[in-house]
Coordinates of C-alpha atoms in Angstrom, one line a residue:
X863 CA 28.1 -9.4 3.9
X864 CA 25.9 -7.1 1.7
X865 CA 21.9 -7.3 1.8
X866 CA 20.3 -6.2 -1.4
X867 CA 16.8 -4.7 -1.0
X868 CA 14.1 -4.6 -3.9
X869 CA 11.4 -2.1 -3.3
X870 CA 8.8 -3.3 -6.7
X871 CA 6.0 -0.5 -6.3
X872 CA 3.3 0.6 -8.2
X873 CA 5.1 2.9 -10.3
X874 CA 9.1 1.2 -10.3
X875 CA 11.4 -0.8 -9.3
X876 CA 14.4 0.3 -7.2
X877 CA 17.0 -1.6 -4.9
X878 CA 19.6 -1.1 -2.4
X879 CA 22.7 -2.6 -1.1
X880 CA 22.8 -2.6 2.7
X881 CA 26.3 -3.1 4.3
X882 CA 27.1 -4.4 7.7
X883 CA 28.2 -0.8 9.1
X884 CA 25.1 1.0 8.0
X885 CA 26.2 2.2 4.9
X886 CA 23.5 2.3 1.9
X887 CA 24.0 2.6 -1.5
X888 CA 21.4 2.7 -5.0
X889 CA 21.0 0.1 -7.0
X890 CA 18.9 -0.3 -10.1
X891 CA 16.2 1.4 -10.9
X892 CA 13.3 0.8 -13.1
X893 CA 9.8 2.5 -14.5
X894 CA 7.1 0.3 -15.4
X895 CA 4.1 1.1 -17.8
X896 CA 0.4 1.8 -16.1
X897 CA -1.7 0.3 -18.0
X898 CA -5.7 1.6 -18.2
X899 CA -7.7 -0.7 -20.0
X900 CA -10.6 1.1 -19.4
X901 CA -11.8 3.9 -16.6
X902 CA -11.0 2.7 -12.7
X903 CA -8.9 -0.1 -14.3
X904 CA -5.1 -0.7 -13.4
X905 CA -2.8 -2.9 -14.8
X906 CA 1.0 -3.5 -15.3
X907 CA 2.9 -6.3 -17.3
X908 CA 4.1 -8.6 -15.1
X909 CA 7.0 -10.0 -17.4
X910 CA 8.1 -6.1 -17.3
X911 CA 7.8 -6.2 -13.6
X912 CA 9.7 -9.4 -13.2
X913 CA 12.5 -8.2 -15.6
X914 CA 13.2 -5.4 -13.6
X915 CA 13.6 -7.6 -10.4
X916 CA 15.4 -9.8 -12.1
X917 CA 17.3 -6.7 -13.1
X918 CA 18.0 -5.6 -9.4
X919 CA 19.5 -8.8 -9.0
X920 CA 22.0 -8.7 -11.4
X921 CA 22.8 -5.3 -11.1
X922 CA 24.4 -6.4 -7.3
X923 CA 26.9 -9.6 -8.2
X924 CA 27.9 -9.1 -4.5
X925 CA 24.6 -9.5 -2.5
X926 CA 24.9 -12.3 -0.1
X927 CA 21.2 -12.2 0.7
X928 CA 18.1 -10.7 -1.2
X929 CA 14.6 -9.0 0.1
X930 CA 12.2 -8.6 -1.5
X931 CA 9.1 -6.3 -1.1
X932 CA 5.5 -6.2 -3.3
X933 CA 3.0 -4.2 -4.2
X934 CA 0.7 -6.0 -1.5
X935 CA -2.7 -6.6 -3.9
X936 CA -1.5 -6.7 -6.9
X937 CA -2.6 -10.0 -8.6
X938 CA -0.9 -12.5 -11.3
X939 CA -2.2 -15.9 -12.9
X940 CA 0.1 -18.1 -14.3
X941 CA 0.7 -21.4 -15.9
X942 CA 2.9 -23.4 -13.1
X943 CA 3.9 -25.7 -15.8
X944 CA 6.1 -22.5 -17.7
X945 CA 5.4 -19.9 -15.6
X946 CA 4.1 -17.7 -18.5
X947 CA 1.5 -14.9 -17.1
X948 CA -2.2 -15.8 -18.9
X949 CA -3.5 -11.8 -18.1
X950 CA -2.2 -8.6 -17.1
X951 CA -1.4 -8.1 -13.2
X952 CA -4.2 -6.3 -11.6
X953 CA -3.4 -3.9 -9.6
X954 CA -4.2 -3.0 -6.1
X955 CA -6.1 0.9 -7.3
X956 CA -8.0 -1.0 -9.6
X957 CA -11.6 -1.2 -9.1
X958 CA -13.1 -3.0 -11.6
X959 CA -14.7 -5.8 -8.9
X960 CA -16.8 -3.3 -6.9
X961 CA -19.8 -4.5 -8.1
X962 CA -19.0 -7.8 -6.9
X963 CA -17.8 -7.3 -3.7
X964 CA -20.7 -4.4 -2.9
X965 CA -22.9 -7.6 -4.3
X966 CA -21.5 -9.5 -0.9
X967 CA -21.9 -6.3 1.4
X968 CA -25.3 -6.4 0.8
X969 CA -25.6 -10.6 0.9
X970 CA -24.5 -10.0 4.9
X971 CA -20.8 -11.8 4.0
X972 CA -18.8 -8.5 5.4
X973 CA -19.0 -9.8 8.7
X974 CA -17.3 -12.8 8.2
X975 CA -14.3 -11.5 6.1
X976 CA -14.1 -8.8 9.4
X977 CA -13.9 -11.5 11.6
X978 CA -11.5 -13.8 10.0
X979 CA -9.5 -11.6 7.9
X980 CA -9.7 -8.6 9.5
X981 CA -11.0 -6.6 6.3
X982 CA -13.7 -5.0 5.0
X983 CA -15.1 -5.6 1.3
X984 CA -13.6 -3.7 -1.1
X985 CA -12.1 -3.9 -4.2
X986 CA -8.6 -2.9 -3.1
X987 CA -7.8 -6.5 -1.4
X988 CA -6.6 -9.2 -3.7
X989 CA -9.5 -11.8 -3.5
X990 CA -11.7 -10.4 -5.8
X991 CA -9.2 -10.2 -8.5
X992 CA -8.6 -13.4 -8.2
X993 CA -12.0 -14.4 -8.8
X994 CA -12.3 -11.9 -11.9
X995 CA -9.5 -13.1 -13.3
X996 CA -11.4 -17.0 -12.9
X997 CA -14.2 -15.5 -14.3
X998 CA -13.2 -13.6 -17.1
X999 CA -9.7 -15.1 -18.5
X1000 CA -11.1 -18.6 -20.3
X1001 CA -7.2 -20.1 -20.1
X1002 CA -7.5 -19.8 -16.4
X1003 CA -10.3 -22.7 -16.0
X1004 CA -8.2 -24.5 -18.5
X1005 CA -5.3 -24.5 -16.8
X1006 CA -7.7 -25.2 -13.3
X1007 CA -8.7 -28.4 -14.9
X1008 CA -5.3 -29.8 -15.7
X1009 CA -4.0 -28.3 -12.1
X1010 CA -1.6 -26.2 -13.9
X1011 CA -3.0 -22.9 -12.4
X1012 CA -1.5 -20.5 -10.1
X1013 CA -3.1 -17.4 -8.2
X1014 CA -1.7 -15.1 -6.3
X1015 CA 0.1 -11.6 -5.7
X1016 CA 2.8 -10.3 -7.3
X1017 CA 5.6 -11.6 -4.7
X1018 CA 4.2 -15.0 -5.5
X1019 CA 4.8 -14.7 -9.0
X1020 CA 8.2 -13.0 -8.7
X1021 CA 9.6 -15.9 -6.0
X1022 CA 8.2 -18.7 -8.3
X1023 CA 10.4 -17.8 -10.7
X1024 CA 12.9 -16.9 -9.4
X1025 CA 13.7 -19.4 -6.7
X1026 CA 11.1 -22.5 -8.5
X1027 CA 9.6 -22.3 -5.1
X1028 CA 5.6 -21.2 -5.2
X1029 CA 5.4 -18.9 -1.2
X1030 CA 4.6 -16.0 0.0
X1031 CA 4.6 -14.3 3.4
X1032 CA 2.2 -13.5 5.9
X1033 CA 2.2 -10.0 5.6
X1034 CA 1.2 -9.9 2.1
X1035 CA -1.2 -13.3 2.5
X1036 CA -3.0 -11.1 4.6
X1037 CA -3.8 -8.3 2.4
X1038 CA -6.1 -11.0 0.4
X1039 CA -9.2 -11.3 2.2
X1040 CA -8.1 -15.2 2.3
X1041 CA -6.3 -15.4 5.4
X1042 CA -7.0 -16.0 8.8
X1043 CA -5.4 -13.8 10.7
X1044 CA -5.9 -16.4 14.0
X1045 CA -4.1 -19.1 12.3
X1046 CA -2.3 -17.5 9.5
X1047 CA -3.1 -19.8 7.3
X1048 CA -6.0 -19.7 4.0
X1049 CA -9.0 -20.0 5.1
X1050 CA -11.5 -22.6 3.2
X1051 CA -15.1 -20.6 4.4
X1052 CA -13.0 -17.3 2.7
X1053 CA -11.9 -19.4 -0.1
X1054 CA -15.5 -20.7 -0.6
X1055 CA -16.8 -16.6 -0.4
X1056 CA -15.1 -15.7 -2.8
X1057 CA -15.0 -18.9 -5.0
X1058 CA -11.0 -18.8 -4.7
X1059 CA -9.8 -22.7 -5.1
X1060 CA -7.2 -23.2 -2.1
X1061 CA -5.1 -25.5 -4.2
X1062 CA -4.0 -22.8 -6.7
X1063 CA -3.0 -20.0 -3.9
X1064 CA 0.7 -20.6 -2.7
X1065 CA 2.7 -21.5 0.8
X1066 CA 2.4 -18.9 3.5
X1067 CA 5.7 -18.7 4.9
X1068 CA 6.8 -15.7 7.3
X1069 CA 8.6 -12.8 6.5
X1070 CA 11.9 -13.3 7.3
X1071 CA 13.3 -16.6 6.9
X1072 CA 14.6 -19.0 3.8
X1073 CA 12.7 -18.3 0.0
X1074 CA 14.7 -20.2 -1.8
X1075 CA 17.4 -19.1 -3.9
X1076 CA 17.9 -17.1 -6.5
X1077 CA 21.0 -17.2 -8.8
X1078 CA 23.0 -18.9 -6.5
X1079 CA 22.1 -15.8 -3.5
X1080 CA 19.3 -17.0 -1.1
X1081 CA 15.7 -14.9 -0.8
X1082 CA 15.7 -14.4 2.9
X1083 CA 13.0 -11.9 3.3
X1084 CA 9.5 -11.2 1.6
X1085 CA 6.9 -9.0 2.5
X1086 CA 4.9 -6.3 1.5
X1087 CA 6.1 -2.7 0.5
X1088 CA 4.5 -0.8 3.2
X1089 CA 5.3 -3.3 6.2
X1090 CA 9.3 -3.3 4.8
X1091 CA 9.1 0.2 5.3
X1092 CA 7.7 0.2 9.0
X1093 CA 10.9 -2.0 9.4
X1094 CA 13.1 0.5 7.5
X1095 CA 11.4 3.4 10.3
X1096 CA 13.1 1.4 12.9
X1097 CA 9.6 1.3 14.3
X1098 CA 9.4 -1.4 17.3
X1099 CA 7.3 -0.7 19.4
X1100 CA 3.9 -1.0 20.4
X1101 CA 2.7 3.1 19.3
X1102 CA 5.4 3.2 16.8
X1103 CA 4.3 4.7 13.4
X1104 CA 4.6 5.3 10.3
X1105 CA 3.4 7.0 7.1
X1106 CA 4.4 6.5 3.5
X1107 CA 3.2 9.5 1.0
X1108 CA 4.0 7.0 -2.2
X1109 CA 1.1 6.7 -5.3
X1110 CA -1.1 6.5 -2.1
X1111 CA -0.7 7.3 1.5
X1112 CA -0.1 4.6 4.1
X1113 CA -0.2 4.8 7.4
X1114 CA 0.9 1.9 10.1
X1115 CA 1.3 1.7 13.3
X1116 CA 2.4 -1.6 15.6
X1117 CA 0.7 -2.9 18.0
X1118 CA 1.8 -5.8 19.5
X1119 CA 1.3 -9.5 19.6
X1120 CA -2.4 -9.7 19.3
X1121 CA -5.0 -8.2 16.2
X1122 CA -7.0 -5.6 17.5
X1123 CA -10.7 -5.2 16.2
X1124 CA -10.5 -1.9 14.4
X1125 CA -13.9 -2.7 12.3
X1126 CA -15.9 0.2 14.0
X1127 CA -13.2 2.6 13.5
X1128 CA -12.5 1.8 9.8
X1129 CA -8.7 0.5 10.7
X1130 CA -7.6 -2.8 9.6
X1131 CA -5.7 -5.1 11.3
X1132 CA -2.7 -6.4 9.4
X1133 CA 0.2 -8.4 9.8
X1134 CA 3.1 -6.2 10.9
X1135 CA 5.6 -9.0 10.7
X1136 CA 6.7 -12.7 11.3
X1137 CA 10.2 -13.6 11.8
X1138 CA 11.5 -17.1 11.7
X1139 CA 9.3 -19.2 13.9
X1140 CA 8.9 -16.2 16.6
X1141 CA 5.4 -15.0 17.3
X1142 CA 3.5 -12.9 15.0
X1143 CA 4.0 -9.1 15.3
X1144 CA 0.5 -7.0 14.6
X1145 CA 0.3 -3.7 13.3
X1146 CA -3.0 -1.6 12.5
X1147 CA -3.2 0.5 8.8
X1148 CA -4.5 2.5 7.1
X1149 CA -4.6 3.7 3.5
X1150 CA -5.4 6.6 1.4
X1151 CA -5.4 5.5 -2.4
X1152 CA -4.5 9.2 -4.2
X1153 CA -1.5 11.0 -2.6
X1154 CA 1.5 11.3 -5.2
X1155 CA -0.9 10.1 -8.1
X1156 CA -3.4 13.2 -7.4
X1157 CA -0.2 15.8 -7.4
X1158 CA 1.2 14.4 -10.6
X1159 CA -2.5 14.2 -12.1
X1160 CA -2.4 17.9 -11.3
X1161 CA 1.0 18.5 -13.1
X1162 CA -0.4 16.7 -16.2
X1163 CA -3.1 19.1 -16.5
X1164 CA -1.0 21.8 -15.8
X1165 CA -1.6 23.5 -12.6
X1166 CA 2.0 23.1 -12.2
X1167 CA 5.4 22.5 -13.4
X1168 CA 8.4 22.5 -11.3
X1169 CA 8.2 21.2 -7.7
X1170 CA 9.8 23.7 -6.6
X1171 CA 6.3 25.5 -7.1
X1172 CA 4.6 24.0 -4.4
X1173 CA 7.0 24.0 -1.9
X1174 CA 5.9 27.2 0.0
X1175 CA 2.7 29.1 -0.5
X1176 CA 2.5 33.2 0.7
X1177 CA -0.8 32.8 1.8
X1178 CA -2.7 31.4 5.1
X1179 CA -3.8 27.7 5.2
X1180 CA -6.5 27.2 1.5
X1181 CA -8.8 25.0 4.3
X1182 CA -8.9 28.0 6.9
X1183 CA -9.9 30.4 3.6
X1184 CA -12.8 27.7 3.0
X1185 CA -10.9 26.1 0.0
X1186 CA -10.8 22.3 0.5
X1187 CA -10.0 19.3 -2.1
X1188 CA -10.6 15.7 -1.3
X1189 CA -8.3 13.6 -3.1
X1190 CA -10.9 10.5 -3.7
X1191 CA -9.7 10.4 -6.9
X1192 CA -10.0 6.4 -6.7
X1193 CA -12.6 6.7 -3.9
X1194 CA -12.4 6.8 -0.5
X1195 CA -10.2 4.2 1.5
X1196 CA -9.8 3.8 5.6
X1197 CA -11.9 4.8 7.2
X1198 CA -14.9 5.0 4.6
X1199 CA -14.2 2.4 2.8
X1200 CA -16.4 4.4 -0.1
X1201 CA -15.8 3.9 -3.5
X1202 CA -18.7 5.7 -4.4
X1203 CA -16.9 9.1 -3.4
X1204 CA -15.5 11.0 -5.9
X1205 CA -12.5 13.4 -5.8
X1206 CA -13.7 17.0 -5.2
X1207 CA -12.6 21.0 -4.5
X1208 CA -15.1 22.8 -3.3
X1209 CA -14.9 26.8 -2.2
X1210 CA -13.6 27.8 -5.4
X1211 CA -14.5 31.3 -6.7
X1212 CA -13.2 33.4 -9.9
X1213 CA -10.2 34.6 -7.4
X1214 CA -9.0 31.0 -7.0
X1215 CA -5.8 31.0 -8.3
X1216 CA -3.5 27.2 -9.7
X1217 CA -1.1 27.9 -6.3
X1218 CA -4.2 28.4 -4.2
X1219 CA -5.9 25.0 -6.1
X1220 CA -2.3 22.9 -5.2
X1221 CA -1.8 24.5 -1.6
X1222 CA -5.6 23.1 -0.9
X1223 CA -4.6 19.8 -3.1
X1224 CA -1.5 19.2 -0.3
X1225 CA -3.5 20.0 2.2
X1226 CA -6.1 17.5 1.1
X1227 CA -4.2 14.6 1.3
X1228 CA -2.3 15.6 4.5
X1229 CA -6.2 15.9 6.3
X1230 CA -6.7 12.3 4.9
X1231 CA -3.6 11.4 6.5
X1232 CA -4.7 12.7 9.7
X1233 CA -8.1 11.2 9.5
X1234 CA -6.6 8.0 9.2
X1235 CA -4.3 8.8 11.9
X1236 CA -7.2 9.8 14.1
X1237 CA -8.8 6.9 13.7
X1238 CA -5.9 4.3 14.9
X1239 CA -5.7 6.5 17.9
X1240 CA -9.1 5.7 18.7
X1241 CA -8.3 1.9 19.0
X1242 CA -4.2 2.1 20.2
X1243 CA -2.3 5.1 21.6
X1244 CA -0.1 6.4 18.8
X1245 CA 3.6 8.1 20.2
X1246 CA 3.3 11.3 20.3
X1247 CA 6.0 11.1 17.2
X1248 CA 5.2 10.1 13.4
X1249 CA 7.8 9.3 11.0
X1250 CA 7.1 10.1 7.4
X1251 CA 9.0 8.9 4.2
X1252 CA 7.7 8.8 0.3
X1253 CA 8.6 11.7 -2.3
X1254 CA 6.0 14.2 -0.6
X1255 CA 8.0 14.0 2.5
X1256 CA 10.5 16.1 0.4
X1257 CA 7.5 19.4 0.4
X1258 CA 8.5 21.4 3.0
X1259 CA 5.1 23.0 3.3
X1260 CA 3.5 19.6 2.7
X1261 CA 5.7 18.7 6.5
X1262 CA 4.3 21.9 8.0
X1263 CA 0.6 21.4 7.4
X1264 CA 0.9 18.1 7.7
X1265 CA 2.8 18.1 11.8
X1266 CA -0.2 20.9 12.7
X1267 CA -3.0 18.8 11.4
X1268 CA -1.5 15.7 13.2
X1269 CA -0.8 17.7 16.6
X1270 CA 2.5 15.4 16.6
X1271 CA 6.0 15.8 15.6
X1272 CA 7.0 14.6 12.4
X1273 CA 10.3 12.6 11.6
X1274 CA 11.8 12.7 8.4
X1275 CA 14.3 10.3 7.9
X1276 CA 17.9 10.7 6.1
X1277 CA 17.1 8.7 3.1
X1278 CA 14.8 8.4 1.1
X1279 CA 14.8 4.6 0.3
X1280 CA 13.0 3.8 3.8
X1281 CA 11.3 0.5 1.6
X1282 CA 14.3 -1.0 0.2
X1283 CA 15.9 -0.4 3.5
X1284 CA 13.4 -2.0 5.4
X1285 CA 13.4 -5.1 2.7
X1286 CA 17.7 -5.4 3.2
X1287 CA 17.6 -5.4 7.0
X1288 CA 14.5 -7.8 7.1
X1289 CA 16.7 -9.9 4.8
X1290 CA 20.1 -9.7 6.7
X1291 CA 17.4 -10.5 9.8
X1292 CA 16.4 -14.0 7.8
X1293 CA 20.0 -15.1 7.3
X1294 CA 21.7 -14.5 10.4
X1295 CA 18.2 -14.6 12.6
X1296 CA 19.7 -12.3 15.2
X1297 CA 18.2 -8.7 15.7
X1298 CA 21.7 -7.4 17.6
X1299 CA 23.0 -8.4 14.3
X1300 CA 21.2 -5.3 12.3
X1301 CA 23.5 -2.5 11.5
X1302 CA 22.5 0.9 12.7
X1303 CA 19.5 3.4 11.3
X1304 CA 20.3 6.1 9.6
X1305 CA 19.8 9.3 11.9
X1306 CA 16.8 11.7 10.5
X1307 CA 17.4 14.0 8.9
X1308 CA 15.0 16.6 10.4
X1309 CA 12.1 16.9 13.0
X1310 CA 9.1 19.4 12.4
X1311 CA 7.3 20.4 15.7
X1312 CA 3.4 21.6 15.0
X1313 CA 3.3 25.4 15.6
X1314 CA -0.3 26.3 14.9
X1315 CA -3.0 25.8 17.4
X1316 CA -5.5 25.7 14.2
X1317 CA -4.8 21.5 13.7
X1318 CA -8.8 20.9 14.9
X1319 CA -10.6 23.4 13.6
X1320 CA -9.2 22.2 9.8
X1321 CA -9.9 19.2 10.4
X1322 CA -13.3 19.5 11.4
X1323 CA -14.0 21.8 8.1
X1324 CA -12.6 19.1 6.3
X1325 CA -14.7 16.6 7.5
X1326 CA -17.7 18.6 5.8
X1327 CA -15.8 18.5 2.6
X1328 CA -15.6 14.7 3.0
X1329 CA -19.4 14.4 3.7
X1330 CA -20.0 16.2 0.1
X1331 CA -18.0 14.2 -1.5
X1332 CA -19.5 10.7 -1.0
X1333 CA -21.6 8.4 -2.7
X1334 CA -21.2 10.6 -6.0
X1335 CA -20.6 7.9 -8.0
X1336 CA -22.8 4.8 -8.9
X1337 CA -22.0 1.0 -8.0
X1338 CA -19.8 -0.4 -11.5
X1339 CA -21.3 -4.0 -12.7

């Protein structure tokens, strides 16, 4: 039996066919448009996006099971009665809600979506989206009065039609601000916050388990991009972790069967997983929202043109010369939670040269990596081992910096498809419901010790950087 594992991310779609003894091979693959309607605004098509899963799927006739992973806040409103998108999917970078939700900061409401949900406010989470798109898309209330309307993120959408059942999982339910991470189910007091109806969000179902089926191959696994790829880590552990270098940087790390409180720290809780009707497996994350997307903003204006550019540098660490950059291109996520901040160099001088501007740019996002890093060591002891995946983990000096600013060894697995992975064996998981069933990991395919004894002193520079880049930019409507 084959699994077949759809990865749709922010920028693609890609899948990959699992077998029983280990062995992985591609599938499809798919680009998408980004859409920019106007600045801090992100959308895609969601008819594009669902014609490149649907494309996966066809492009593996022998699949015996499907997994799925999502984007995690992306949003989509539909008409249930043809399933035809009424707006553009908003996307999870998009920021175009940050008046409203800073609007509920200061109203005192933050302490209840901490408490239930385990989240801060911020546009990044799916719940004001779904209210703008209520507010702002007139068919949306039509279709609200004749029941015909559907909310919810992208795996919602994609499952709907392709298996005529309207679901989706825990681990992307709670990425909305709407669930209760107690009872794992919507909440009504969130619902009522953020003027959400209940009625038009879909079945919470867990991660692993039976979605329905789709062309005659059952959906046994759904969940959200980053969590598949914890999975696809082999990460089981209580201290296990992960990061992701994708459009943005993702850190998570399990911990266990209960949420921790990781509000003074920045972290958020988050559903790690939920198999079948086992217990609930937590995880803490945390994100950064520009990693790939700031290095391929630099190539487009030049700094750069070949990867192989930026792959090793001649001179010392750009933060230990007093050259920083803070990639808050889209703000500042965990553990600010700022979009005010705005992305920023600072040390530059008439001797700063496009490889010095790129060797500070990696290092920028690595020290954002750490800081995240930091923080979920504050709340649960991390191993004293990080594996990385995502198309930075590929920059050999990006590993190096990025192992001495952690103070831990860094894992790089064999393959690059750690998502898709993670999305076939949570799917072979749902249909056979027996973890000694998985096939083997991969091995990794290299280990990079930290060497400097400079990892502290960066950081801390950094940090100063970080202070001057907050609060630069003023609250949208």
């Amino acid at each position: 039996m084959k699994a077949l594992g759809i990865d749709q991310g922010t920028t693609g779609t890609k899948s990959v066919i699992l077998g029983e003894d280990g062995t992985l091979a591609a599938g499809a693959s798919f680009e998408h448009r980004q859409i920019y309607p106007r600045p801090g605004w992100v959308e895609h098509d969601p008819e594009e996006l669902f014609a490149h899963v649907a494309g996966a799927i066809a492009a593996a006739p022998g699949a015996g099971c499907i997994g799925l992973d999502n984007q995690g806040e992306t949003v989509i409103a539909w008409d249930a009665a043809t399933g035809r998108p009424i707006h553009n999917a908003i996307v999870w970078q998009d920021d175009r809600t940050r008046g409203f939700t800073e609007k509920l900061k200061a109203d005192g409401s933050e302490d209840l979506t901490l408490r239930i949900a385990g989240l801060p406010l911020d546009p990044y989470f799916s719940a004001s989206k779904l209210r703008w798109l209520l507010d702002n898309v007139a068919e949306a209330r039509g279709l609200l009065r004749q029941r015909r309307l559907r909310l919810g993120t992208s795996d919602a959408f994609f499952l709907a039609r392709l298996t005529g059942r309207f679901s989706t999982d825990v681990t992307t339910a709670s990425r909305t601000s709407l669930m209760s991470l107690d009872s794992l189910s919507w909440d009504p007091g969130l619902c009522e916050l953020f003027g959400v109806p209940v009625e038009c969000l879909p079945e919470i179902r867990p991660s692993a388990g039976e979605f329905g089926e789709a062309g005659g191959v059952p959906v046994t696994a759904s969940l959200v991009d980053q969590q598949a790829a914890l999975f696809g880590h082999g990460c089981a552990r209580p201290g296990d972790a992960k990061i992701t270098f994708g459009t943005g940087a993702f850190a998570l790390a399990l911990t266990g069967g209960q949420r921790l409180d990781g509000s003074r720290f920045g972290i958020l809780p988050t559903l790690a997983w939920k198999l079948g009707d086992g217990p609930a497996v937590f995880a803490v994350e945390g994100g950064v929202y520009n990693a790939a997307s700031a290095v391929n903003w630099a190539r487009q204006l030049g700094l750069f043109s070949g990867f192989g550019e930026i792959d090793g540098f001649a001179s010392r660490p750009a933060i230990l010369r007093e050259l920083a950059f803070v990639p808050a291109l889209s703000g500042l996520g965990c553990p600010h939670w700022d979009r005010s901040a705005a992305g920023l160099w600072i040390g530059l001088g008439l001797d700063t040269t496009r490889q010095d501007m790129m060797q500070s740019m990696l290092e920028g996002i690595a020290l954002r990596a750490a800081e995240v890093v930091a923080a979920m060591a504050e709340l649960a002891p991390l191993g004293a081992t990080i594996s990385v995946d995502g198309g930075m983990s590929r920059n050999a000096y990006f590993l190096s910096f990025l192992a001495n600013v952690l103070e831990r060894r860094v894992i790089v697995p064999s393959t690059g498809e750690l998502t898709g992975l993670g999305a076939a064996r949570m799917a072979m998981l749902g249909l056979a419901g027996a973890e000694e069933r998985l096939p083997p990991l991969p091995a990794p395919r290299t280990a990079i010790e930290p060497t400097a004894g400079w990892g502290k002193a960066a950081r801390s520079r950094f940090a100063e950087a970080l202070r001057r880049a907050k609060g630069w930019k003023e609250a949208g409507p």
